Coordinates of N, CA and C in Angstrom, one line a residue:
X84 N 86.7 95.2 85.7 CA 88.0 94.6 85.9 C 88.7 95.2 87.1
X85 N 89.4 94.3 87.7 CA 89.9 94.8 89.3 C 91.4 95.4 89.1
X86 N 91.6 96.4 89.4 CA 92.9 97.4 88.7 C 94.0 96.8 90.3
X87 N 94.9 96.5 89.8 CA 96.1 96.5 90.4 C 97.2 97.0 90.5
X88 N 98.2 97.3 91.6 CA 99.3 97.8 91.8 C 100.2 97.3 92.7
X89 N 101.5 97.0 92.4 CA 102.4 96.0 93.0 C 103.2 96.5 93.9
X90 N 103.8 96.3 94.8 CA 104.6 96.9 95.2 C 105.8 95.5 96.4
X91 N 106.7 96.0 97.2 CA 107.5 95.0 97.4 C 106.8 93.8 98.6
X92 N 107.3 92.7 97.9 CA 106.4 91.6 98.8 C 106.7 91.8 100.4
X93 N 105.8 91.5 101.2 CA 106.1 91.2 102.9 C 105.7 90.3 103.2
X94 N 106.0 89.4 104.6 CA 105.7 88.0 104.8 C 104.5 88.8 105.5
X95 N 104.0 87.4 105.5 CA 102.2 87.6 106.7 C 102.1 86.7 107.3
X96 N 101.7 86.9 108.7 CA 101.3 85.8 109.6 C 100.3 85.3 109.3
X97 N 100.8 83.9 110.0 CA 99.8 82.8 109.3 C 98.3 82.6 111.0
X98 N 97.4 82.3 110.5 CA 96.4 82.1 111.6 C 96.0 80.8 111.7
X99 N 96.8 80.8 112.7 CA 96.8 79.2 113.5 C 97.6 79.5 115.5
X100 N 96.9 78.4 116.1 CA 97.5 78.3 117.8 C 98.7 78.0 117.6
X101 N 100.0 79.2 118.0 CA 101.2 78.6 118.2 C 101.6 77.9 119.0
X102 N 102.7 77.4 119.4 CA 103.0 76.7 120.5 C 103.1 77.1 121.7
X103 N 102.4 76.8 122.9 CA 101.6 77.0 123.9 C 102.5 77.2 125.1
X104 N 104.1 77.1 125.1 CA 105.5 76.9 125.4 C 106.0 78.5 125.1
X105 N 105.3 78.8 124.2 CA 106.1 80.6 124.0 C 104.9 81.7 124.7
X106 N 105.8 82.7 125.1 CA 105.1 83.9 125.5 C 103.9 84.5 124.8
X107 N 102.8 84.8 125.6 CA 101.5 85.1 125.2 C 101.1 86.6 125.0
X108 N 101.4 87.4 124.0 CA 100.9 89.0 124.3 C 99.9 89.1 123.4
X109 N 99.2 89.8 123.5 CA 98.4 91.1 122.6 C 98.4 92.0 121.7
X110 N 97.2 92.0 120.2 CA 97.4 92.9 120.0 C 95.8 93.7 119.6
X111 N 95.6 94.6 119.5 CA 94.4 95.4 119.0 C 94.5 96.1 118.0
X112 N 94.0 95.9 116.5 CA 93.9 96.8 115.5 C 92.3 96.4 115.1
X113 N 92.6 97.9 114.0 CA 91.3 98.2 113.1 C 91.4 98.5 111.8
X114 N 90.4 98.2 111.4 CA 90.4 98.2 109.6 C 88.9 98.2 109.3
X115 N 89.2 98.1 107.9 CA 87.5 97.6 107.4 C 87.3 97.6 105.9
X116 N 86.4 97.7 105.3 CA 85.8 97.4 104.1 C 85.7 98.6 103.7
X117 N 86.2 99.5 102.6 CA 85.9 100.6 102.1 C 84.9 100.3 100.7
X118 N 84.0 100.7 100.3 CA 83.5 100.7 99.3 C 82.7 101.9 98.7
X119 N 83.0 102.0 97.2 CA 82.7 102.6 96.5 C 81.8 102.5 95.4
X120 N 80.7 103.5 95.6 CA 79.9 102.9 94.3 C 78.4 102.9 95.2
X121 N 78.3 103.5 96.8 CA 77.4 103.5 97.7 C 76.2 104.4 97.0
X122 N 77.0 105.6 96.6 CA 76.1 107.2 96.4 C 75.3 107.1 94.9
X123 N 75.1 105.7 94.6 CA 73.9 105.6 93.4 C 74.4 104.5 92.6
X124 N 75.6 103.9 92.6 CA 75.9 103.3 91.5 C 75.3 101.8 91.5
X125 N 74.2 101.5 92.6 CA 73.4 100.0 92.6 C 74.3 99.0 92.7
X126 N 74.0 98.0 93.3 CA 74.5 97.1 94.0 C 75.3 96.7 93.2
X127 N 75.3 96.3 91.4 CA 75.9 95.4 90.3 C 77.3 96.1 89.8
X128 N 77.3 97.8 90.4 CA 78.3 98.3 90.4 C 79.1 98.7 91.7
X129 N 78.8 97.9 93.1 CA 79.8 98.5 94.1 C 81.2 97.6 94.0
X130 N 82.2 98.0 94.8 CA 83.5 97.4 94.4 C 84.1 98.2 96.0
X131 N 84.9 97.1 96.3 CA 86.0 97.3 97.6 C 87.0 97.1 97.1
X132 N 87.6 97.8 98.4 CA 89.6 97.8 98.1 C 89.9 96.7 98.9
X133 N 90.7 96.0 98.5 CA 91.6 94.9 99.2 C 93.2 95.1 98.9
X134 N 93.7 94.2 100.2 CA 95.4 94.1 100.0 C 95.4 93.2 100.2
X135 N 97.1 92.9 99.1 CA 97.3 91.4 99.0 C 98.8 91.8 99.6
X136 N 98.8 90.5 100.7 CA 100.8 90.6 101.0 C 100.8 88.9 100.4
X137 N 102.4 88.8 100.3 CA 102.9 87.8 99.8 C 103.7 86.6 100.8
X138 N 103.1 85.7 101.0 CA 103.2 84.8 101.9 C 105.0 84.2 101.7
X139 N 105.7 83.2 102.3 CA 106.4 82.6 102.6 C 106.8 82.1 101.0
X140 N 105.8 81.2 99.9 CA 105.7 80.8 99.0 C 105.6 81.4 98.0
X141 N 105.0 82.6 97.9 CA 104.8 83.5 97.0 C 103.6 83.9 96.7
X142 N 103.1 83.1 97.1 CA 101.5 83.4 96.8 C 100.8 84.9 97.8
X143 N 99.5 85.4 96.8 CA 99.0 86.8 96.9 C 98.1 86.2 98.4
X144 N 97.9 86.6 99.5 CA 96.9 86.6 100.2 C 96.1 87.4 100.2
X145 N 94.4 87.3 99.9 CA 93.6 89.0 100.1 C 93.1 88.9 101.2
X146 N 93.4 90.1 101.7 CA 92.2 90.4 102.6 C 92.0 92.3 103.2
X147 N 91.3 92.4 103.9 CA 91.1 93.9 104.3 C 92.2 94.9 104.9
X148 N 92.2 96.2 104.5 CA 93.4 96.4 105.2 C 93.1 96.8 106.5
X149 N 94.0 97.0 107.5 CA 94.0 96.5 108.9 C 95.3 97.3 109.6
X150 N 95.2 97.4 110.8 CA 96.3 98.1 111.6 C 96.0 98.3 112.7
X151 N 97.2 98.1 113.7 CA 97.5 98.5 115.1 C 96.6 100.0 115.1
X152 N 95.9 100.2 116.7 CA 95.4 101.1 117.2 C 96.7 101.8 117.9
X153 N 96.9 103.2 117.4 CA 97.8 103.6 118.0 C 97.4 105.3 119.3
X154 N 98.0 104.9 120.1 CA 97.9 106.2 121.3 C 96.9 107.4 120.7
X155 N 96.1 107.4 121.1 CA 95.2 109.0 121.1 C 94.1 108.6 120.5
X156 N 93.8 107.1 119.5 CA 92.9 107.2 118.5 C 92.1 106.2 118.8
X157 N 90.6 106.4 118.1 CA 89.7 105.4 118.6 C 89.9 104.2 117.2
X158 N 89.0 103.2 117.6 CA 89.3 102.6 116.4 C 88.9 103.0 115.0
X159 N 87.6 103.9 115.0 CA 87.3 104.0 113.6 C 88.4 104.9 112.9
X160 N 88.9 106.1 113.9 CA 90.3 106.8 113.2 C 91.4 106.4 112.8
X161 N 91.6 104.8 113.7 CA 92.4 103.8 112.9 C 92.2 103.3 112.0
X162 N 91.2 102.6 111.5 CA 90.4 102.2 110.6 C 90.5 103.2 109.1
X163 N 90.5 104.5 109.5 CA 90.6 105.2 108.5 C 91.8 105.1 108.0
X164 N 93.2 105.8 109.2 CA 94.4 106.0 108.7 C 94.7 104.9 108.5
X165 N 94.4 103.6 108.5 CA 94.8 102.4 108.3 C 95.2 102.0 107.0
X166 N 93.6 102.7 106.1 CA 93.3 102.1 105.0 C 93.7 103.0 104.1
X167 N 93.9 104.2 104.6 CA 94.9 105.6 103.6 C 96.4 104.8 103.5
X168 N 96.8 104.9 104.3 CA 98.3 104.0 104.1 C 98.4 102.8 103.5
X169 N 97.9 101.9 103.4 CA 97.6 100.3 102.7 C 97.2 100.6 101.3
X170 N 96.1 101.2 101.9 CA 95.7 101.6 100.0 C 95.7 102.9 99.5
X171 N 95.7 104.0 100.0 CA 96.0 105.1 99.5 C 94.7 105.7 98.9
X172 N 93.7 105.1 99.9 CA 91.8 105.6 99.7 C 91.9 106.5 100.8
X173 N 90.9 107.2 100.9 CA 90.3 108.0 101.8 C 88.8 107.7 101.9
X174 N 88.4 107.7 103.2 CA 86.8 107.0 103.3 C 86.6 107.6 104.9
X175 N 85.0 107.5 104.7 CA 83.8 108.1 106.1 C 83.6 106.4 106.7
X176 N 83.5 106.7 108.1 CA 83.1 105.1 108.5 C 81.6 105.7 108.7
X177 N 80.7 104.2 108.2 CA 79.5 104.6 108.2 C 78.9 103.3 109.1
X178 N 79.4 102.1 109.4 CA 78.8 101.1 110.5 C 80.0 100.4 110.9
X179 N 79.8 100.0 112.6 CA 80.9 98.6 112.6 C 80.2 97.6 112.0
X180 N 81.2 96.4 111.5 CA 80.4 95.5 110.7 C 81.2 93.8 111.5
X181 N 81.9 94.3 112.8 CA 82.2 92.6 113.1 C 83.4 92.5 113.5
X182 N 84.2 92.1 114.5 CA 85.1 92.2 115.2 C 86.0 90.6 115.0
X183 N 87.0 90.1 114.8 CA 88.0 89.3 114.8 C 88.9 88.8 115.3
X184 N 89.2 87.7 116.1 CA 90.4 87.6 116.5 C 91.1 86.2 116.2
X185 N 92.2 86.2 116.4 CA 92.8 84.7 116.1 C 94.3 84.9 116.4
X186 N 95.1 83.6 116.2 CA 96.2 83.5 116.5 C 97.5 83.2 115.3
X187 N 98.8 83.9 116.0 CA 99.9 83.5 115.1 C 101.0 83.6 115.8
X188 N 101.8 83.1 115.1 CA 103.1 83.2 115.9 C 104.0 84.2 115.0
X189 N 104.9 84.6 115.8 CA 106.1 85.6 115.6 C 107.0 86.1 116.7
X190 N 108.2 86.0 116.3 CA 109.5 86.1 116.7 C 109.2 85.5 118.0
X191 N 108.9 84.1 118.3 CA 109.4 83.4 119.3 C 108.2 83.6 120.0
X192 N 107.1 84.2 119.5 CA 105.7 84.6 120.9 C 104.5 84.1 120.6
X193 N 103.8 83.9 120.8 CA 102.5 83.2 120.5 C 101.3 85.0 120.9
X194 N 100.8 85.3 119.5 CA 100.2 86.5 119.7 C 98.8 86.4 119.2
X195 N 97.9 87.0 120.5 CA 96.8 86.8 120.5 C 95.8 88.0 119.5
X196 N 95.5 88.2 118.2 CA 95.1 89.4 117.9 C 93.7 89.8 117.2
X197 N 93.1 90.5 117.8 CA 91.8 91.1 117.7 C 91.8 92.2 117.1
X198 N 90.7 92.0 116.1 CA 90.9 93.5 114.9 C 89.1 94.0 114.9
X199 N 88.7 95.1 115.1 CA 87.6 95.8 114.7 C 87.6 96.3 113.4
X200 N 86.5 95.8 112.7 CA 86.4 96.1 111.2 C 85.1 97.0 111.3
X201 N 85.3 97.6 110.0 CA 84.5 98.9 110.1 C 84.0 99.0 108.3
X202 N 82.5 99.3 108.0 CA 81.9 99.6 106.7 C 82.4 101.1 106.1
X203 N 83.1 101.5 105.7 CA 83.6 102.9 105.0 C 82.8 103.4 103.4
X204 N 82.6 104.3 103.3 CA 82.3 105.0 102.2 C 83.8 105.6 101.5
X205 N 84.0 105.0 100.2 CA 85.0 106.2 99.4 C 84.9 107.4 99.2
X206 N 85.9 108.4 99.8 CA 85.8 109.3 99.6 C 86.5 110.0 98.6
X207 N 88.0 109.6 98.0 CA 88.9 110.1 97.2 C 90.2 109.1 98.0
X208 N 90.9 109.8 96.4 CA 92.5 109.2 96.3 C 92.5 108.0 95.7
X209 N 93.6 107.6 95.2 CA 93.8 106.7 93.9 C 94.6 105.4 95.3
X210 N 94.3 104.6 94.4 CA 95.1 102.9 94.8 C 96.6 103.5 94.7
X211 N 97.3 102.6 95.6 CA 98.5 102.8 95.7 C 98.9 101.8 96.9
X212 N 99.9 101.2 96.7 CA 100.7 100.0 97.7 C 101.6 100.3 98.1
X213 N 102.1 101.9 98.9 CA 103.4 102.3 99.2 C 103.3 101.5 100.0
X214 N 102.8 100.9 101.0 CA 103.1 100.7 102.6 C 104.1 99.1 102.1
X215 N 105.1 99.3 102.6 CA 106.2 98.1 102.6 C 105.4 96.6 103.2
X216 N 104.8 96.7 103.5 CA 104.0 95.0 104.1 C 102.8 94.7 103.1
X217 N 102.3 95.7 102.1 CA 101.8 95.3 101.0 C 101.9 94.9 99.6
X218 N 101.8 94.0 98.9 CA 102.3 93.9 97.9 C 101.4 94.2 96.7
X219 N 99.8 94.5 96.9 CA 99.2 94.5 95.8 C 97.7 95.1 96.5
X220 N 97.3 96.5 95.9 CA 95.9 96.7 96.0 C 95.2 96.5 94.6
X221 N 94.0 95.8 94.8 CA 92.9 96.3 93.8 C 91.5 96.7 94.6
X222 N 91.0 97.2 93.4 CA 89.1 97.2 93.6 C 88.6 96.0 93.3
X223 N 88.3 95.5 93.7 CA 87.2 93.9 93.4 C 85.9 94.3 93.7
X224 N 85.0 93.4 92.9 CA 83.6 93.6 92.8 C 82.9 93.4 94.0
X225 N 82.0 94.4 94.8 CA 81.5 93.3 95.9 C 81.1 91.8 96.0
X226 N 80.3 91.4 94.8 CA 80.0 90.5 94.7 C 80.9 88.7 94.4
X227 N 82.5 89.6 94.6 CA 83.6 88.9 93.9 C 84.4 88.1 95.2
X228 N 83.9 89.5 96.4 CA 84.5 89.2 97.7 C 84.6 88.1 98.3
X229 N 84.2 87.2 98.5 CA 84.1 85.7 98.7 C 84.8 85.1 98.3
X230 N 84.7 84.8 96.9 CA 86.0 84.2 96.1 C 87.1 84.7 95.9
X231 N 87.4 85.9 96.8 CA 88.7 86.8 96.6 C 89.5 86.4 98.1
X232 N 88.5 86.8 98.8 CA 89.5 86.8 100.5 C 90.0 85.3 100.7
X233 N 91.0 85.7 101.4 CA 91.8 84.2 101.8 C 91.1 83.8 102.9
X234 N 90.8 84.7 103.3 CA 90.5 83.9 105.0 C 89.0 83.7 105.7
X235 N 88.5 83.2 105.9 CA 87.2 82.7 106.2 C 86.2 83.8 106.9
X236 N 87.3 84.1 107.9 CA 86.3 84.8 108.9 C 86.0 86.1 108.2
X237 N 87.0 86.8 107.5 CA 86.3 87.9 107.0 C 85.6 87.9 105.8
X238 N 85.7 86.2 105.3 CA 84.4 86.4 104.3 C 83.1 86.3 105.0
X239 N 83.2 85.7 106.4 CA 81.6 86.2 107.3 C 81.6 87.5 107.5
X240 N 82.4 88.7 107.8 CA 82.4 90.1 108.0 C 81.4 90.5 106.7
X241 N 81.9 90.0 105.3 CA 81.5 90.7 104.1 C 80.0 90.2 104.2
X242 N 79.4 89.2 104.4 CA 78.4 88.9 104.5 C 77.1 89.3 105.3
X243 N 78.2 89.8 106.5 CA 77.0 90.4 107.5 C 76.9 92.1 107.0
X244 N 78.1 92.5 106.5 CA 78.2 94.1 106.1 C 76.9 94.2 104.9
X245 N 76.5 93.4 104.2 CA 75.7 93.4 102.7 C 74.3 93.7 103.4
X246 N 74.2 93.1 104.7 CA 72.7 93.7 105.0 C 72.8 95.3 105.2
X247 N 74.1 95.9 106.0 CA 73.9 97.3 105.6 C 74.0 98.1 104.5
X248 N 75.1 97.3 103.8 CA 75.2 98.2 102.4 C 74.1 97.9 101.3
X249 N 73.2 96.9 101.6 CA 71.8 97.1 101.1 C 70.7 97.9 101.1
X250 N 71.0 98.4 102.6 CA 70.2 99.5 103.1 C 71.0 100.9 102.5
X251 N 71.8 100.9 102.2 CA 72.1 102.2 101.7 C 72.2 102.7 99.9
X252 N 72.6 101.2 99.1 CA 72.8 101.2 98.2 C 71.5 102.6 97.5
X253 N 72.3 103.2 96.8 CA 71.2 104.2 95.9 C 70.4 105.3 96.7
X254 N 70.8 105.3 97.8 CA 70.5 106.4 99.1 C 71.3 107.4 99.4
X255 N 71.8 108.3 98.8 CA 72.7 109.2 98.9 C 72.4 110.1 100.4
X256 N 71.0 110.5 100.5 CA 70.7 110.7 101.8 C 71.4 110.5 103.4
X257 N 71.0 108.9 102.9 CA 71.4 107.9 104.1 C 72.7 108.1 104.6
X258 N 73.5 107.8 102.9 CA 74.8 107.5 103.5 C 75.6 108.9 104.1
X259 N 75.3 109.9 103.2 CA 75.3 111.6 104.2 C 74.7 112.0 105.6
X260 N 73.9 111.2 105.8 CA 73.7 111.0 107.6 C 74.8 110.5 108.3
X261 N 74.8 108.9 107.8 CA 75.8 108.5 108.6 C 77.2 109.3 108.3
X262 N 77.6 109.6 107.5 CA 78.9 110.3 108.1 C 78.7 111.9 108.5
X263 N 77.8 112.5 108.6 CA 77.5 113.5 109.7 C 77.3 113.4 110.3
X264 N 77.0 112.0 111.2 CA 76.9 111.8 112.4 C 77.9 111.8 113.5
X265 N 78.0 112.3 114.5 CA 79.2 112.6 115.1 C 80.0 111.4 115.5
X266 N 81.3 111.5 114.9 CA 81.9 110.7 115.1 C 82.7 110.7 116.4
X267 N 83.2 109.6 117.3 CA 83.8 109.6 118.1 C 85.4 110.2 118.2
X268 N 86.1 110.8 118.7 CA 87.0 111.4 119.0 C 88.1 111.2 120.2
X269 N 87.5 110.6 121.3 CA 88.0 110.3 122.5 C 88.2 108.8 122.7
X270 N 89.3 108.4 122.8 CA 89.5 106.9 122.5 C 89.0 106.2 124.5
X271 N 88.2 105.0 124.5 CA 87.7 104.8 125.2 C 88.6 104.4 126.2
X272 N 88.9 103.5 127.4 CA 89.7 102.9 128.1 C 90.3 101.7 127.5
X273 N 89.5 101.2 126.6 CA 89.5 99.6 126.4 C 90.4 100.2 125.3
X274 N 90.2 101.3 124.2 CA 91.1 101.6 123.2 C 92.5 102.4 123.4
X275 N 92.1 102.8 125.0 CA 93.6 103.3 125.2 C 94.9 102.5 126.1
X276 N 93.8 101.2 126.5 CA 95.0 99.9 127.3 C 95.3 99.5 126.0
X277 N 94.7 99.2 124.7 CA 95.5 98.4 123.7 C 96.3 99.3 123.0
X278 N 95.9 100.8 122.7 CA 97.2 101.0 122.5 C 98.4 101.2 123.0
X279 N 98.6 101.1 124.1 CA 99.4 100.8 124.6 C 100.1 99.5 124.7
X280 N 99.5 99.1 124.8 CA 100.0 96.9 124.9 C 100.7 97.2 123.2
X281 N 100.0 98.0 122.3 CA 100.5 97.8 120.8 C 101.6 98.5 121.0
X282 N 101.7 99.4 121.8 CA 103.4 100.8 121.5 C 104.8 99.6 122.2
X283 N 103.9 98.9 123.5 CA 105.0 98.4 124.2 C 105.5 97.2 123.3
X284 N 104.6 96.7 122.6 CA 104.8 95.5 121.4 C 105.2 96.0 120.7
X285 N 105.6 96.8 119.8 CA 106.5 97.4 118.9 C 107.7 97.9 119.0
X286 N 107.9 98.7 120.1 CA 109.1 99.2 121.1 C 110.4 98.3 121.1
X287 N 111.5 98.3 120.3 CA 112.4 96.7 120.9 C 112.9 97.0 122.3
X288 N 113.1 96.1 122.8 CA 113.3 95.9 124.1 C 114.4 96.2 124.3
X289 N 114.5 96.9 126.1 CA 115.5 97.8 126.2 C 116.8 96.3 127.1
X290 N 117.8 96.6 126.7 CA 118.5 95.4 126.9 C 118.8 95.3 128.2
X291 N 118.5 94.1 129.3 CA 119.2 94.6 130.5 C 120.7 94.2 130.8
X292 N 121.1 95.0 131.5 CA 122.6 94.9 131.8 C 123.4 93.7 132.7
X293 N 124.2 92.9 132.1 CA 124.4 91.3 132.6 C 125.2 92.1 134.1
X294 N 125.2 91.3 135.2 CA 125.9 91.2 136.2 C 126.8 90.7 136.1
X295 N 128.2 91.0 136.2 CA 129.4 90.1 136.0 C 129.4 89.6 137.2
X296 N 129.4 88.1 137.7 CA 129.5 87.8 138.9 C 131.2 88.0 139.7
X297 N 131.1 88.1 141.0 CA 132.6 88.7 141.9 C 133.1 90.0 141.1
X298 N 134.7 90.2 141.5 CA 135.2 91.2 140.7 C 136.8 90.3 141.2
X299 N 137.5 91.0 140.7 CA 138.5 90.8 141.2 C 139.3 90.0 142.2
X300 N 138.8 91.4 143.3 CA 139.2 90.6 144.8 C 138.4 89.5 145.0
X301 N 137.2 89.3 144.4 CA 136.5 88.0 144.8 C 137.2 87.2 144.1
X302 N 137.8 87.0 143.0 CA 138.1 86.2 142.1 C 139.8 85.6 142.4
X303 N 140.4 86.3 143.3 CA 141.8 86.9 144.3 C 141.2 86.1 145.2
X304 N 140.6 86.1 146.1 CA 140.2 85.3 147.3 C 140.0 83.9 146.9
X305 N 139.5 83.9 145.9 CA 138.9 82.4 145.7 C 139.8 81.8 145.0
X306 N 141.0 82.2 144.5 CA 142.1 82.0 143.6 C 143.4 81.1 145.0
X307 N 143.6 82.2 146.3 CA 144.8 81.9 146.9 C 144.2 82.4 148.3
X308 N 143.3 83.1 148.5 CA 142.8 83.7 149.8 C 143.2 85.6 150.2
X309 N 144.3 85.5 149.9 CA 144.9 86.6 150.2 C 144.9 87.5 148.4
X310 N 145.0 89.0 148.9 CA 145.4 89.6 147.6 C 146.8 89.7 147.1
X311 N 147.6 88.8 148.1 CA 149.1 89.1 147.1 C 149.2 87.3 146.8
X312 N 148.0 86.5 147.2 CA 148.0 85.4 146.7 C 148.6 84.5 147.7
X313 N 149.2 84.8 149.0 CA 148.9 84.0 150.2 C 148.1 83.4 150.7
X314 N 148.2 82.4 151.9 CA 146.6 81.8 152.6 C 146.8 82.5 153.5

C-alpha cells in the first residue's frame, strides 16, 4: 500500500503551446525515478517515490520529482538534491533513463522546458512533502506507475527505465558498481548556460528607471517661452 503525506497545495503548470504573442525563455532541470527495493527485493516488490501538486481544480497530479539546474551542478547532482527536497529520499544515480521537454505558460511568458531524468537507487530518509510546491509524496508500486503518472511522456520514461532496472533487479553487485562509478562533478558548458538562463529566470527583474520627459524650464518654455513667462 502506497504511504502518503500531505502537505500545502501548489498550482502546476499545465503542458500545452502558449500563446505565440508572449515572450519565449528557457528552462533546464533534472529529476528522476528513485527506486527502492533494487538490492534483492525482485521485481514484485520494487516501488518509486512520486509527487503529487495540486492543480487549479484540486485534483492530485503525479509525477517525478524534478528541478531547476542550479550554478556549479551537473545534472545528476540536481537530480539528487532535487528529489531530497520534494521527497525527503536520499539516492545514487545509477543510469540516465530519457530526457523531456514541453511547454507552459506562466506570468505572461510562454516557457520552453527540458528536464533530464535520471534512474536512482534508495539510499535512506523517510517521505516527507516539506517543499511548499508539493502537496503529497508516496511509494507506488513499480508496476502501478502507468496508472499513477498524469502525464504521458513520463509514463514512456518508466517504460524505457524497466529495461535497466531489469538488469539490475536482484544484483546487488551490479547496482554497487554503478554507483561507484565515478560520478561527474564538473558541470558541462551546456549545464552551465542553463544554469544560468535558470538564475536569470528566477531573479525578479531589476526595475528600470522611467525618464520623466523635459523638466521645468522645458515645461516654462513650452508654457510662455520665457522663464518669467514672457515671449
Amino acid at each position: 500500500m502506497a504511504r502518503s503525506h500531505r502537505a500545502t497545495p501548489a498550482r502546476t503548470a499545465r503542458r500545452q503551446r502558449p500563446d505565440t504573442r508572449a515572450r519565449t525563455v528557457r528552462e533546464t532541470s533534472a529529476g528522476g525515478l528513485v527506486v527502492a527495493g533494487l538490492d534483492g527485493a525482485g521485481e514484485s516488490g520494487l516501488r518509486a517515490a512520486l509527487i503529487g501538486r495540486t492543480d487549479r481544480r484540486g485534483r492530485i497530479l503525479w509525477s517525478l520529482p524534478k528541478g531547476h539546474i542550479e550554478v556549479g551542478e551537473t545534472a545528476e547532482q540536481t537530480a539528487i538534491r532535487e528529489i531530497a527536497e520534494e521527497t525527503g529520499l536520499t539516492g545514487s544515480v545509477l543510469a540516465p533513463i530519457g530526457k523531456i521537454d514541453y511547454w507552459f505558460a506562466a506570468e505572461g511568458r510562454r516557457v520552453h522546458k527540458t528536464v533530464h531524468h535520471f534512474l536512482l537507487s534508495w539510499e535512506g530518509g523517510d517521505l516527507s512533502a516539506e517543499d511548499y510546491e508539493v502537496a503529497e509524496v508516496a511509494w507506488v508500486p513499480l508496476a502501478d506507475l502507468p496508472s499513477r503518472l498524469t502525464y504521458s511522456d513520463e509514463r514512456k520514461l518508466i517504460a524505457a527505465a524497466k529495461t535497466v532496472i531489469s538488469d539490475l533487479v536482484g544484483d546487488p553487485d551490479a547496482v554497487r558498481a554503478r554507483v561507484a562509478a565515478a560520478a561527474r562533478t564538473e558541470p558541462s558548458d551546456y549545464e552551465k548556460a542553463a544554469a544560468e538562463r535558470n538564475r536569470l529566470r528566477n531573479d525578479p527583474p531589476v526595475p528600470t528607471p522611467r525618464r520623466r520627459r523635459g523638466g521645468r524650464r522645458g515645461r516654462g518654455r513650452r508654457a510662455g517661452g520665457g522663464a518669467d513667462g514672457s515671449s
